[in-house]
CSV table of C-alpha atoms in Angstrom, one decimal:
chain,number,residue,atom,x,y,z
A,1,MET,CA,0.0,0.0,0.0
A,2,SER,CA,2.8,2.5,0.9
A,3,SER,CA,4.8,2.0,-2.3
A,4,ARG,CA,1.6,2.2,-4.3
A,5,PHE,CA,0.7,5.5,-2.6
A,6,SER,CA,4.2,6.9,-3.3
A,7,SER,CA,4.2,6.0,-7.0
A,8,SER,CA,0.6,7.3,-7.6
A,9,ALA,CA,1.2,10.5,-5.8
A,10,THR,CA,4.4,11.2,-7.8
A,11,ILE,CA,2.5,10.5,-11.1
A,12,ALA,CA,-0.4,12.7,-10.1
A,13,PHE,CA,1.8,15.6,-9.2
A,14,THR,CA,3.9,15.2,-12.4
A,15,VAL,CA,0.8,15.1,-14.6
A,16,ALA,CA,-0.8,18.0,-12.9
A,17,LEU,CA,2.2,20.3,-13.0
A,18,PHE,CA,4.0,19.4,-16.2
A,19,SER,CA,1.2,18.7,-18.6
A,20,VAL,CA,0.5,22.5,-18.5
A,21,GLY,CA,2.4,24.5,-21.0
A,22,THR,CA,4.3,27.6,-19.9
A,23,ALA,CA,5.3,30.7,-21.8
A,24,GLN,CA,8.7,30.9,-23.5
A,25,ALA,CA,10.5,34.1,-22.4
A,26,GLN,CA,13.7,35.8,-23.3
A,27,SER,CA,16.2,37.3,-20.9
A,28,GLY,CA,15.5,40.8,-19.8
A,29,SER,CA,15.7,43.2,-16.9
A,30,GLY,CA,12.0,43.0,-16.1
A,31,ILE,CA,10.8,44.5,-12.8
A,32,ASP,CA,13.6,45.6,-10.5
A,33,VAL,CA,11.8,45.3,-7.1
A,34,ILE,CA,8.9,43.2,-5.8
A,35,SER,CA,8.2,44.8,-2.5
A,36,ASP,CA,5.4,42.6,-1.3
A,37,SER,CA,3.8,39.2,-2.0
A,38,LEU,CA,2.1,39.0,-5.3
A,39,THR,CA,-1.6,38.2,-5.6
A,40,LEU,CA,-2.9,36.5,-8.7
A,41,GLU,CA,-3.7,39.8,-10.3
A,42,GLY,CA,-0.3,41.2,-9.3
A,43,THR,CA,1.4,38.2,-10.7
A,44,VAL,CA,-0.4,38.4,-14.1
A,45,ARG,CA,0.1,42.1,-14.4
A,46,SER,CA,3.8,41.9,-13.5
A,47,VAL,CA,4.4,39.1,-16.0
A,48,LEU,CA,2.6,41.1,-18.8
A,49,ASP,CA,4.6,44.2,-17.9
A,50,ALA,CA,7.9,42.4,-17.9
A,51,ASN,CA,7.6,40.3,-21.1
A,52,PRO,CA,9.6,41.8,-24.1
A,53,GLY,CA,7.6,39.5,-26.4
A,54,ILE,CA,4.5,41.7,-25.9
A,55,THR,CA,6.6,44.8,-26.5
A,56,SER,CA,7.9,43.3,-29.7
A,57,LEU,CA,4.3,42.5,-31.0
A,58,GLU,CA,3.1,46.0,-30.0
A,59,GLU,CA,6.0,47.5,-32.0
A,60,LEU,CA,5.0,45.3,-35.0
A,61,ALA,CA,1.5,46.7,-34.7
A,62,ASN,CA,3.0,50.2,-34.7
A,63,ALA,CA,5.0,49.3,-37.8
A,64,ALA,CA,1.8,48.1,-39.5
A,65,SER,CA,0.2,51.4,-38.6
A,66,GLY,CA,3.2,53.1,-40.2
A,67,ARG,CA,2.7,51.1,-43.4
A,68,LEU,CA,-1.0,52.1,-43.4
A,69,ALA,CA,0.0,55.8,-43.2
A,70,GLN,CA,2.3,55.2,-46.1
A,71,THR,CA,-0.5,53.8,-48.3
A,72,ARG,CA,-2.6,56.8,-47.6
A,73,THR,CA,0.0,59.1,-49.1
A,74,GLY,CA,-1.2,57.9,-52.5
A,75,PHE,CA,-4.2,60.3,-52.2
A,76,LEU,CA,-1.8,63.3,-51.8
A,77,PRO,CA,0.2,65.1,-54.5
A,78,GLN,CA,3.9,64.2,-54.8
A,79,ILE,CA,6.3,67.2,-55.0
A,80,THR,CA,10.0,67.0,-55.7
A,81,GLY,CA,12.7,69.5,-56.3
A,82,THR,CA,15.6,68.8,-58.7
A,83,ALA,CA,18.8,70.7,-59.6
A,84,THR,CA,21.3,69.4,-62.2
A,85,TYR,CA,24.5,70.6,-63.9
A,86,THR,CA,25.7,69.0,-67.2
A,87,ARG,CA,28.9,69.6,-69.0
A,88,ILE,CA,28.8,68.8,-72.8
A,89,ASP,CA,31.9,68.5,-74.9
A,90,PRO,CA,32.0,69.0,-77.8
A,91,VAL,CA,28.8,70.8,-78.9
A,92,VAL,CA,27.6,71.4,-82.5
A,93,LYS,CA,28.9,74.6,-84.0
A,94,ILE,CA,27.7,76.0,-87.4
A,95,PRO,CA,30.3,78.2,-89.2
A,96,LEU,CA,28.5,81.4,-89.9
A,97,GLY,CA,30.5,84.6,-90.4
A,98,ALA,CA,33.4,85.5,-88.2
A,99,GLU,CA,32.2,83.4,-85.3
A,100,PRO,CA,30.6,80.0,-85.5
A,101,PHE,CA,27.0,79.6,-84.3
A,102,GLN,CA,26.7,77.3,-81.3
A,103,ILE,CA,23.4,75.5,-80.9
A,104,ALA,CA,23.8,74.3,-77.3
A,105,PRO,CA,25.9,75.5,-74.3
A,106,ASN,CA,28.7,73.6,-72.9
A,107,ASN,CA,27.6,74.2,-69.3
A,108,ASN,CA,23.9,73.3,-68.8
A,109,TYR,CA,22.0,74.3,-65.7
A,110,ASP,CA,18.5,73.1,-64.8
A,111,ALA,CA,16.6,73.7,-61.5
A,112,HIS,CA,12.9,72.9,-61.2
A,113,ILE,CA,10.0,71.7,-59.0
A,114,THR,CA,7.8,68.9,-60.1
A,115,ALA,CA,4.3,68.1,-58.8
A,116,GLN,CA,2.3,64.9,-59.6
A,117,TYR,CA,-1.2,63.9,-58.7
A,118,LEU,CA,-3.2,60.8,-59.4
A,119,LEU,CA,-6.7,61.8,-60.5
A,120,LEU,CA,-8.3,58.5,-61.0
A,121,ASP,CA,-7.2,54.8,-60.6
A,122,PHE,CA,-10.6,53.1,-60.3
A,123,GLY,CA,-10.2,52.2,-56.6
A,124,LYS,CA,-6.7,50.8,-56.6
A,125,SER,CA,-5.4,53.2,-54.0
A,126,GLU,CA,-8.5,52.7,-51.8
A,127,ALA,CA,-8.1,48.9,-52.0
A,128,THR,CA,-4.5,49.2,-51.0
A,129,VAL,CA,-5.4,51.3,-47.9
A,130,GLN,CA,-8.1,48.7,-46.9
A,131,VAL,CA,-5.6,45.9,-47.1
A,132,ALA,CA,-3.2,47.8,-44.9
A,133,GLU,CA,-6.0,48.6,-42.4
A,134,ALA,CA,-6.8,44.9,-42.2
A,135,GLN,CA,-3.1,44.1,-41.6
A,136,VAL,CA,-3.1,46.6,-38.7
A,137,GLN,CA,-6.1,44.9,-37.1
A,138,THR,CA,-4.4,41.5,-37.5
A,139,ALA,CA,-1.3,42.9,-35.7
A,140,ARG,CA,-3.4,44.2,-32.9
A,141,ASP,CA,-5.3,41.0,-32.5
A,142,ASN,CA,-2.0,39.1,-32.3
A,143,VAL,CA,-1.0,41.3,-29.4
A,144,THR,CA,-4.3,40.4,-27.7
A,145,VAL,CA,-3.7,36.6,-28.2
A,146,SER,CA,-0.2,36.8,-26.9
A,147,ARG,CA,-1.3,38.8,-23.8
A,148,ARG,CA,-4.1,36.2,-23.2
A,149,ASP,CA,-1.7,33.3,-23.5
A,150,LEU,CA,0.9,34.9,-21.3
A,151,ALA,CA,-1.6,35.8,-18.6
A,152,PHE,CA,-3.0,32.2,-18.6
A,153,ASN,CA,0.5,30.8,-18.2
A,154,ALA,CA,1.2,33.2,-15.3
A,155,ALA,CA,-2.0,32.0,-13.7
A,156,GLN,CA,-1.0,28.4,-14.2
A,157,VAL,CA,2.3,28.9,-12.5
A,158,TYR,CA,0.7,30.9,-9.7
A,159,TYR,CA,-1.8,28.1,-8.9
A,160,ASN,CA,0.9,25.4,-9.3
A,161,ILE,CA,2.7,27.1,-6.4
A,162,LEU,CA,-0.4,27.3,-4.3
A,163,PHE,CA,-1.2,23.6,-5.0
A,164,LEU,CA,2.3,22.5,-4.1
A,165,ARG,CA,2.2,24.5,-0.9
A,166,GLU,CA,-1.1,22.9,0.1
A,167,SER,CA,0.3,19.4,-0.8
A,168,ILE,CA,3.4,20.0,1.4
A,169,LYS,CA,1.0,21.0,4.3
A,170,VAL,CA,-0.8,17.6,3.8
A,171,GLN,CA,2.6,15.8,3.9
A,172,ASP,CA,3.6,17.7,7.0
A,173,ALA,CA,0.4,16.7,8.8
A,174,GLN,CA,0.9,13.0,7.8
A,175,ILE,CA,4.5,13.1,9.0
A,176,ALA,CA,3.6,14.7,12.3
A,177,SER,CA,0.8,12.1,12.8
A,178,LEU,CA,3.2,9.2,12.0
A,179,VAL,CA,5.8,10.6,14.3
A,180,ALA,CA,3.3,10.9,17.2
A,181,HIS,CA,2.2,7.3,16.5
A,182,ARG,CA,5.8,6.1,16.6
A,183,LYS,CA,6.3,7.7,20.0
A,184,GLU,CA,3.3,5.9,21.3
A,185,MET,CA,4.7,2.6,19.9
A,186,GLU,CA,8.0,3.3,21.6
A,187,LYS,CA,6.2,3.4,24.9
A,188,ARG,CA,4.4,0.2,24.1
A,189,VAL,CA,7.7,-1.5,23.2
A,190,GLN,CA,9.2,-0.4,26.5
A,191,GLY,CA,6.1,-1.7,28.2
A,192,GLY,CA,6.5,-5.1,26.5
A,193,VAL,CA,3.1,-5.0,24.7
A,194,SER,CA,4.6,-4.4,21.2
A,195,THR,CA,7.6,-5.3,19.1
A,196,ARG,CA,10.4,-3.3,17.4
A,197,PHE,CA,8.9,-4.5,14.1
A,198,ASP,CA,6.0,-2.1,14.5
A,199,VAL,CA,8.4,0.7,15.1
A,200,THR,CA,10.5,-0.2,12.1
A,201,THR,CA,7.4,-0.4,9.9
A,202,THR,CA,6.3,3.0,11.0
A,203,ASP,CA,9.8,4.4,10.3
A,204,VAL,CA,9.5,3.1,6.7
A,205,ARG,CA,6.2,5.0,6.3
A,206,ILE,CA,7.7,8.2,7.8
A,207,THR,CA,10.7,7.9,5.4
A,208,GLN,CA,8.3,7.4,2.4
A,209,ALA,CA,6.3,10.5,3.4
A,210,GLN,CA,9.4,12.5,3.8
A,211,ASN,CA,10.6,11.5,0.3
A,212,THR,CA,7.3,12.6,-1.1
A,213,LYS,CA,7.7,15.9,0.7
A,214,ILE,CA,11.2,16.3,-0.8
A,215,ASP,CA,9.8,15.8,-4.3
A,216,LEU,CA,7.0,18.3,-3.6
A,217,GLU,CA,9.5,20.9,-2.3
A,218,ASN,CA,11.7,20.4,-5.4
A,219,GLN,CA,8.7,20.9,-7.7
A,220,LEU,CA,7.8,24.0,-5.7
A,221,ARG,CA,11.3,25.4,-6.2
A,222,ASN,CA,11.1,24.7,-9.9
A,223,GLN,CA,7.8,26.5,-10.2
A,224,GLN,CA,9.3,29.5,-8.4
A,225,VAL,CA,12.1,29.5,-10.9
A,226,GLN,CA,9.6,29.4,-13.7
A,227,LEU,CA,7.7,32.3,-12.2
A,228,ALA,CA,10.9,34.3,-11.8
A,229,ARG,CA,11.6,33.5,-15.5
A,230,LEU,CA,8.2,34.8,-16.6
A,231,LEU,CA,8.9,38.0,-14.5
A,232,HIS,CA,12.3,38.2,-16.1
A,233,LYS,CA,14.0,38.1,-12.8
A,234,PRO,CA,16.3,35.0,-13.3
A,235,ASN,CA,18.4,35.9,-10.2
A,236,GLN,CA,15.3,35.8,-7.9
A,237,ALA,CA,14.3,32.1,-7.6
A,238,ASP,CA,11.8,32.6,-4.8
A,239,VAL,CA,9.2,35.2,-5.8
A,240,PRO,CA,6.9,35.9,-2.9
A,241,ILE,CA,3.2,35.3,-3.7
A,242,LYS,CA,0.2,35.1,-1.5
A,243,GLY,CA,-3.1,33.3,-1.7
A,244,ARG,CA,-4.7,29.9,-1.2
A,245,LEU,CA,-6.6,27.3,-3.1
A,246,THR,CA,-10.4,27.8,-2.8
A,247,PHE,CA,-13.4,25.9,-4.1
A,248,GLU,CA,-16.1,28.2,-5.4
A,249,PRO,CA,-18.3,26.2,-7.9
A,250,ARG,CA,-20.6,28.0,-10.2
A,251,PRO,CA,-23.1,26.8,-12.8
A,252,VAL,CA,-22.0,26.8,-16.4
A,253,ASP,CA,-24.4,27.4,-19.3
A,254,VAL,CA,-22.5,25.6,-22.2
A,255,ASN,CA,-24.6,27.1,-25.0
A,256,ALA,CA,-24.2,30.6,-23.6
A,257,GLU,CA,-20.4,30.1,-23.1
A,258,VAL,CA,-20.1,28.8,-26.7
A,259,ALA,CA,-21.9,31.8,-28.0
A,260,LYS,CA,-19.6,34.0,-26.0
A,261,GLY,CA,-16.5,32.2,-27.3
A,262,LEU,CA,-17.6,32.6,-30.9
A,263,GLU,CA,-18.1,36.3,-30.3
A,264,ASN,CA,-15.0,37.1,-28.2
A,265,ARG,CA,-12.4,34.5,-28.8
A,266,PRO,CA,-9.3,36.3,-30.3
A,267,GLU,CA,-8.6,33.3,-32.5
A,268,ILE,CA,-12.0,33.9,-34.1
A,269,LYS,CA,-11.1,37.5,-34.6
A,270,LEU,CA,-7.7,36.5,-36.2
A,271,ALA,CA,-9.4,34.1,-38.5
A,272,ARG,CA,-11.9,36.7,-39.6
A,273,ASP,CA,-9.0,39.2,-40.0
A,274,ALA,CA,-7.4,36.7,-42.4
A,275,GLU,CA,-10.6,36.2,-44.2
A,276,ASN,CA,-11.2,40.0,-44.5
A,277,THR,CA,-7.6,40.5,-45.7
A,278,ALA,CA,-7.9,37.8,-48.3
A,279,THR,CA,-11.1,39.4,-49.6
A,280,LEU,CA,-9.6,42.8,-49.8
A,281,GLN,CA,-6.5,41.4,-51.4
A,282,GLN,CA,-8.7,39.8,-54.0
A,283,ARG,CA,-10.4,43.2,-54.6
A,284,LEU,CA,-7.0,44.9,-55.0
A,285,VAL,CA,-5.9,42.3,-57.6
A,286,GLU,CA,-9.1,42.9,-59.6
A,287,ARG,CA,-8.4,46.6,-59.7
A,288,SER,CA,-4.7,46.5,-60.3
A,289,ASN,CA,-5.2,45.9,-64.1
A,290,LEU,CA,-7.4,49.0,-64.6
A,291,PRO,CA,-6.3,52.3,-66.2
A,292,SER,CA,-5.0,55.3,-64.2
A,293,LEU,CA,-5.1,59.0,-65.0
A,294,GLY,CA,-2.7,61.5,-63.5
A,295,VAL,CA,-1.6,65.1,-64.0
A,296,GLY,CA,1.8,66.7,-63.4
A,297,GLY,CA,3.4,70.1,-63.6
A,298,GLN,CA,6.9,71.4,-63.5
A,299,VAL,CA,8.3,74.9,-63.0
A,300,GLY,CA,11.9,75.9,-62.9
A,301,THR,CA,14.7,77.7,-64.6
A,302,LYS,CA,17.4,76.5,-67.1
A,303,ASN,CA,19.7,77.8,-69.8
A,304,GLY,CA,20.2,76.6,-73.4
A,305,TYR,CA,17.5,78.8,-75.0
A,306,LEU,CA,18.4,80.6,-78.2
A,307,PRO,CA,19.7,83.1,-78.8
A,308,GLN,CA,21.3,83.6,-75.4
A,309,LEU,CA,22.4,80.1,-74.6
A,310,ASN,CA,24.0,80.8,-71.3
A,311,GLN,CA,21.1,82.9,-69.9
A,312,LEU,CA,18.9,81.2,-67.3
A,313,ARG,CA,15.2,81.4,-68.2
A,314,PHE,CA,12.0,80.6,-66.3
A,315,ASN,CA,10.1,77.6,-67.9
A,316,THR,CA,7.0,75.5,-67.2
A,317,VAL,CA,5.8,72.0,-68.2
A,318,GLY,CA,2.3,70.5,-67.9
A,319,VAL,CA,1.4,66.8,-68.3
A,320,LEU,CA,-1.8,64.8,-68.5
A,321,GLN,CA,-1.1,61.1,-68.6
A,322,LEU,CA,-3.4,58.1,-69.1
A,323,SER,CA,-2.0,54.6,-68.5
A,324,VAL,CA,-3.9,51.6,-69.8
A,325,PRO,CA,-2.5,48.1,-69.3
A,326,ILE,CA,-2.8,46.1,-72.5
A,327,TYR,CA,-1.1,42.8,-72.0
A,328,ASP,CA,0.8,41.5,-69.0
A,329,GLY,CA,1.5,37.9,-69.9
A,330,ASN,CA,-1.6,36.7,-68.0
A,331,LYS,CA,0.0,37.9,-64.7
A,332,ASN,CA,-3.2,39.5,-63.4
A,333,LYS,CA,-5.3,36.5,-64.4
A,334,ASN,CA,-3.1,34.2,-62.4
A,335,GLN,CA,-3.0,36.7,-59.5
A,336,ARG,CA,-6.8,36.5,-59.4
A,337,VAL,CA,-6.7,32.7,-59.2
A,338,GLU,CA,-4.3,32.9,-56.3
A,339,ALA,CA,-6.4,35.6,-54.5
A,340,LEU,CA,-9.6,33.6,-54.9
A,341,ALA,CA,-7.9,30.4,-53.5
A,342,ASN,CA,-6.6,32.4,-50.5
A,343,ALA,CA,-10.1,33.8,-49.8
A,344,ARG,CA,-11.6,30.2,-49.9
A,345,SER,CA,-8.8,29.0,-47.6
A,346,ALA,CA,-9.3,31.8,-45.1
A,347,ASN,CA,-13.0,31.0,-45.0
A,348,ALA,CA,-12.3,27.4,-44.3
A,349,ARG,CA,-9.9,28.3,-41.5
A,350,THR,CA,-12.6,30.5,-39.9
A,351,GLN,CA,-15.1,27.6,-39.9
A,352,ASP,CA,-12.4,25.2,-38.5
A,353,THR,CA,-11.6,27.8,-35.8
A,354,GLN,CA,-15.3,28.1,-34.8
A,355,GLU,CA,-15.5,24.3,-34.4
A,356,GLN,CA,-12.4,24.4,-32.3
A,357,VAL,CA,-13.9,27.0,-30.0
A,358,ARG,CA,-17.0,25.0,-29.6
A,359,ALA,CA,-14.9,21.9,-28.6
A,360,ASP,CA,-12.7,23.9,-26.2
A,361,VAL,CA,-15.7,25.3,-24.4
A,362,ARG,CA,-17.4,21.9,-24.1
A,363,GLN,CA,-14.1,20.3,-22.9
A,364,ALA,CA,-13.6,23.0,-20.3
A,365,ALA,CA,-17.1,22.6,-19.0
A,366,ASN,CA,-16.7,18.8,-18.8
A,367,ASN,CA,-13.5,19.3,-16.8
A,368,LEU,CA,-15.2,21.6,-14.4
A,369,GLU,CA,-18.0,19.1,-13.9
A,370,ALA,CA,-15.5,16.3,-13.3
A,371,SER,CA,-13.4,18.4,-10.9
A,372,GLN,CA,-16.5,19.3,-8.9
A,373,ALA,CA,-17.5,15.7,-8.6
A,374,ARG,CA,-14.0,14.7,-7.6
A,375,TYR,CA,-14.0,17.4,-4.9
A,376,ALA,CA,-17.3,16.0,-3.4
A,377,ASN,CA,-15.9,12.5,-3.6
A,378,ALA,CA,-12.7,13.7,-1.9
A,379,GLU,CA,-14.6,15.3,0.9
A,380,GLN,CA,-16.4,12.0,1.5
A,381,GLN,CA,-13.2,10.1,1.4
A,382,ILE,CA,-11.6,12.4,4.0
A,383,ALA,CA,-14.6,11.9,6.3
A,384,GLN,CA,-14.4,8.1,5.8
A,385,ALA,CA,-10.6,8.0,6.2
A,386,THR,CA,-10.7,10.1,9.4
A,387,ASP,CA,-13.2,7.8,10.9
A,388,ALA,CA,-11.2,4.7,9.8
A,389,LEU,CA,-8.0,6.2,11.3
A,390,THR,CA,-9.7,6.9,14.6
A,391,ARG,CA,-11.1,3.4,14.8
A,392,ALA,CA,-7.7,1.8,13.8
A,393,GLN,CA,-5.9,3.9,16.5
A,394,GLY,CA,-8.4,2.9,19.1
A,395,ARG,CA,-8.2,-0.8,18.2
A,396,TYR,CA,-4.4,-0.7,18.2
A,397,ARG,CA,-4.4,1.1,21.6
A,398,TYR,CA,-6.5,-1.6,23.2
A,399,GLY,CA,-4.5,-4.4,21.6
A,400,VAL,CA,-7.2,-5.7,19.2
A,401,GLY,CA,-5.8,-4.2,16.0
A,402,GLN,CA,-2.6,-4.2,14.1
A,403,ASN,CA,-0.1,-1.4,13.5
A,404,LEU,CA,-0.4,-1.9,9.8
A,405,ASP,CA,-4.1,-1.0,10.0
A,406,VAL,CA,-3.1,2.4,11.5
A,407,LEU,CA,-0.4,3.0,8.9
A,408,ASP,CA,-2.8,2.2,6.1
A,409,ALA,CA,-5.4,4.5,7.6
A,410,GLU,CA,-2.9,7.3,7.8
A,411,THR,CA,-1.9,6.8,4.2
A,412,GLN,CA,-5.5,6.8,3.0
A,413,LEU,CA,-6.3,10.0,4.9
A,414,ALA,CA,-3.3,11.7,3.3
A,415,GLN,CA,-4.4,10.4,-0.1
A,416,ALA,CA,-7.9,11.8,0.4
A,417,ARG,CA,-6.5,15.2,1.5
A,418,LEU,CA,-4.2,15.3,-1.6
A,419,ALA,CA,-7.2,14.3,-3.8
A,420,ARG,CA,-9.2,17.2,-2.4
A,421,ALA,CA,-6.3,19.6,-3.1
A,422,GLN,CA,-5.9,18.2,-6.6
A,423,ALA,CA,-9.7,18.7,-7.2
A,424,MET,CA,-9.5,22.3,-5.9
A,425,TYR,CA,-6.5,23.0,-8.2
A,426,ASN,CA,-8.1,21.4,-11.2
A,427,TYR,CA,-11.4,23.2,-10.7
A,428,THR,CA,-9.7,26.6,-10.2
A,429,LEU,CA,-7.5,26.1,-13.3
A,430,GLY,CA,-10.6,24.8,-15.2
A,431,GLN,CA,-12.3,28.1,-14.6
A,432,TYR,CA,-9.4,29.9,-16.3
A,433,GLN,CA,-9.4,27.4,-19.1
A,434,LEU,CA,-13.1,28.2,-19.6
A,435,LYS,CA,-12.3,31.9,-19.6
A,436,ARG,CA,-9.6,31.3,-22.2
A,437,ALA,CA,-12.0,29.2,-24.3
A,438,THR,CA,-14.6,31.9,-24.3
A,439,GLY,CA,-12.2,34.8,-24.9
A,440,GLU,CA,-12.8,36.4,-21.6
A,441,GLN,CA,-9.8,38.3,-20.3
A,442,ILE,CA,-8.2,37.1,-17.1
A,443,TRP,CA,-7.2,40.6,-16.1
């Protein structure tokens, strides 16, 4: 029984703690001082503030906004100033009279300002702006997804620490009870009513309980290291946090939660962003092969005018230009095929994401229901194990029971208390899994 408890407890803790993914973080300075113990809200906010990955995504969103501003410049006139000097040798000279007639100067000067404006492009510029706007929204939604995932990972580590602390308390209580039982047996051995075998058997159980406590303490230290990493404080392995596991069940309306997830889940928003971008890109491709009409003007000064070739003179130029694509080797046709395929693909991804949201919500609700049932079962087990331990101790005290019965009852009580802590941990974490599935923000 004792070896079976030790193995099952180790497996339970390993599954509970290491099946949960944690955020990958890079080294950074993070928060310099943590003056007090962190609550869950403080932990999540500190992790979000310290993570450079969020800053990187926010800067990418800013870059997308910059590209959007660049596309809007297509609606404004473009003005440039140019000044050139050109030396020409030789130049054509016509022999007329005493001096030859020079038709161009050797030194050519030209300074002018050019203005260009696109009058009409049949919606190409507008379509380009709309694509850029969709890309900005996608970048912002990526920030939301990353913040959501990082906050959830911080909450996982936070509750891992609370769960391990509670488990260590259970082990301490079991060890204290076994030690007290051993002292009683020592007195019985001295009185000649018991043997050293009972004392040795109890010592084995105490050692096993201590080994389990050592494993729990090591896992607690590792979770503290992980929390310090999320906070980007690698030199602070023991980040102080406060709180305790609680069990506060609440009813779950699966249909309402599914509807909330379909409306608020950031993955849905990202899928719709991709669908919208693909549609806008398709519209842009359809307009890219249409004519465009633009005007331009130039004012400046230059030399080279007859008869005074070297005299700088004011000049103007006006342009009205119509560009009509005639043949592009079927490039636009193939671009349309690609854009249409991308639009269909984005639509399919949206449908798949919606099905994934429905499944995530239902699984989270099932996990909550199972954890609630396990908590009730653990409460019943604790009551039964406590009664069994009291009876086993009484029987052993009056010499009608065996020491092994007491040790087994101690182990069963510890298992029941650990099962209750596990159920509380699973239910609490399940609530945040449901929030994640429905797109509700943790903080």
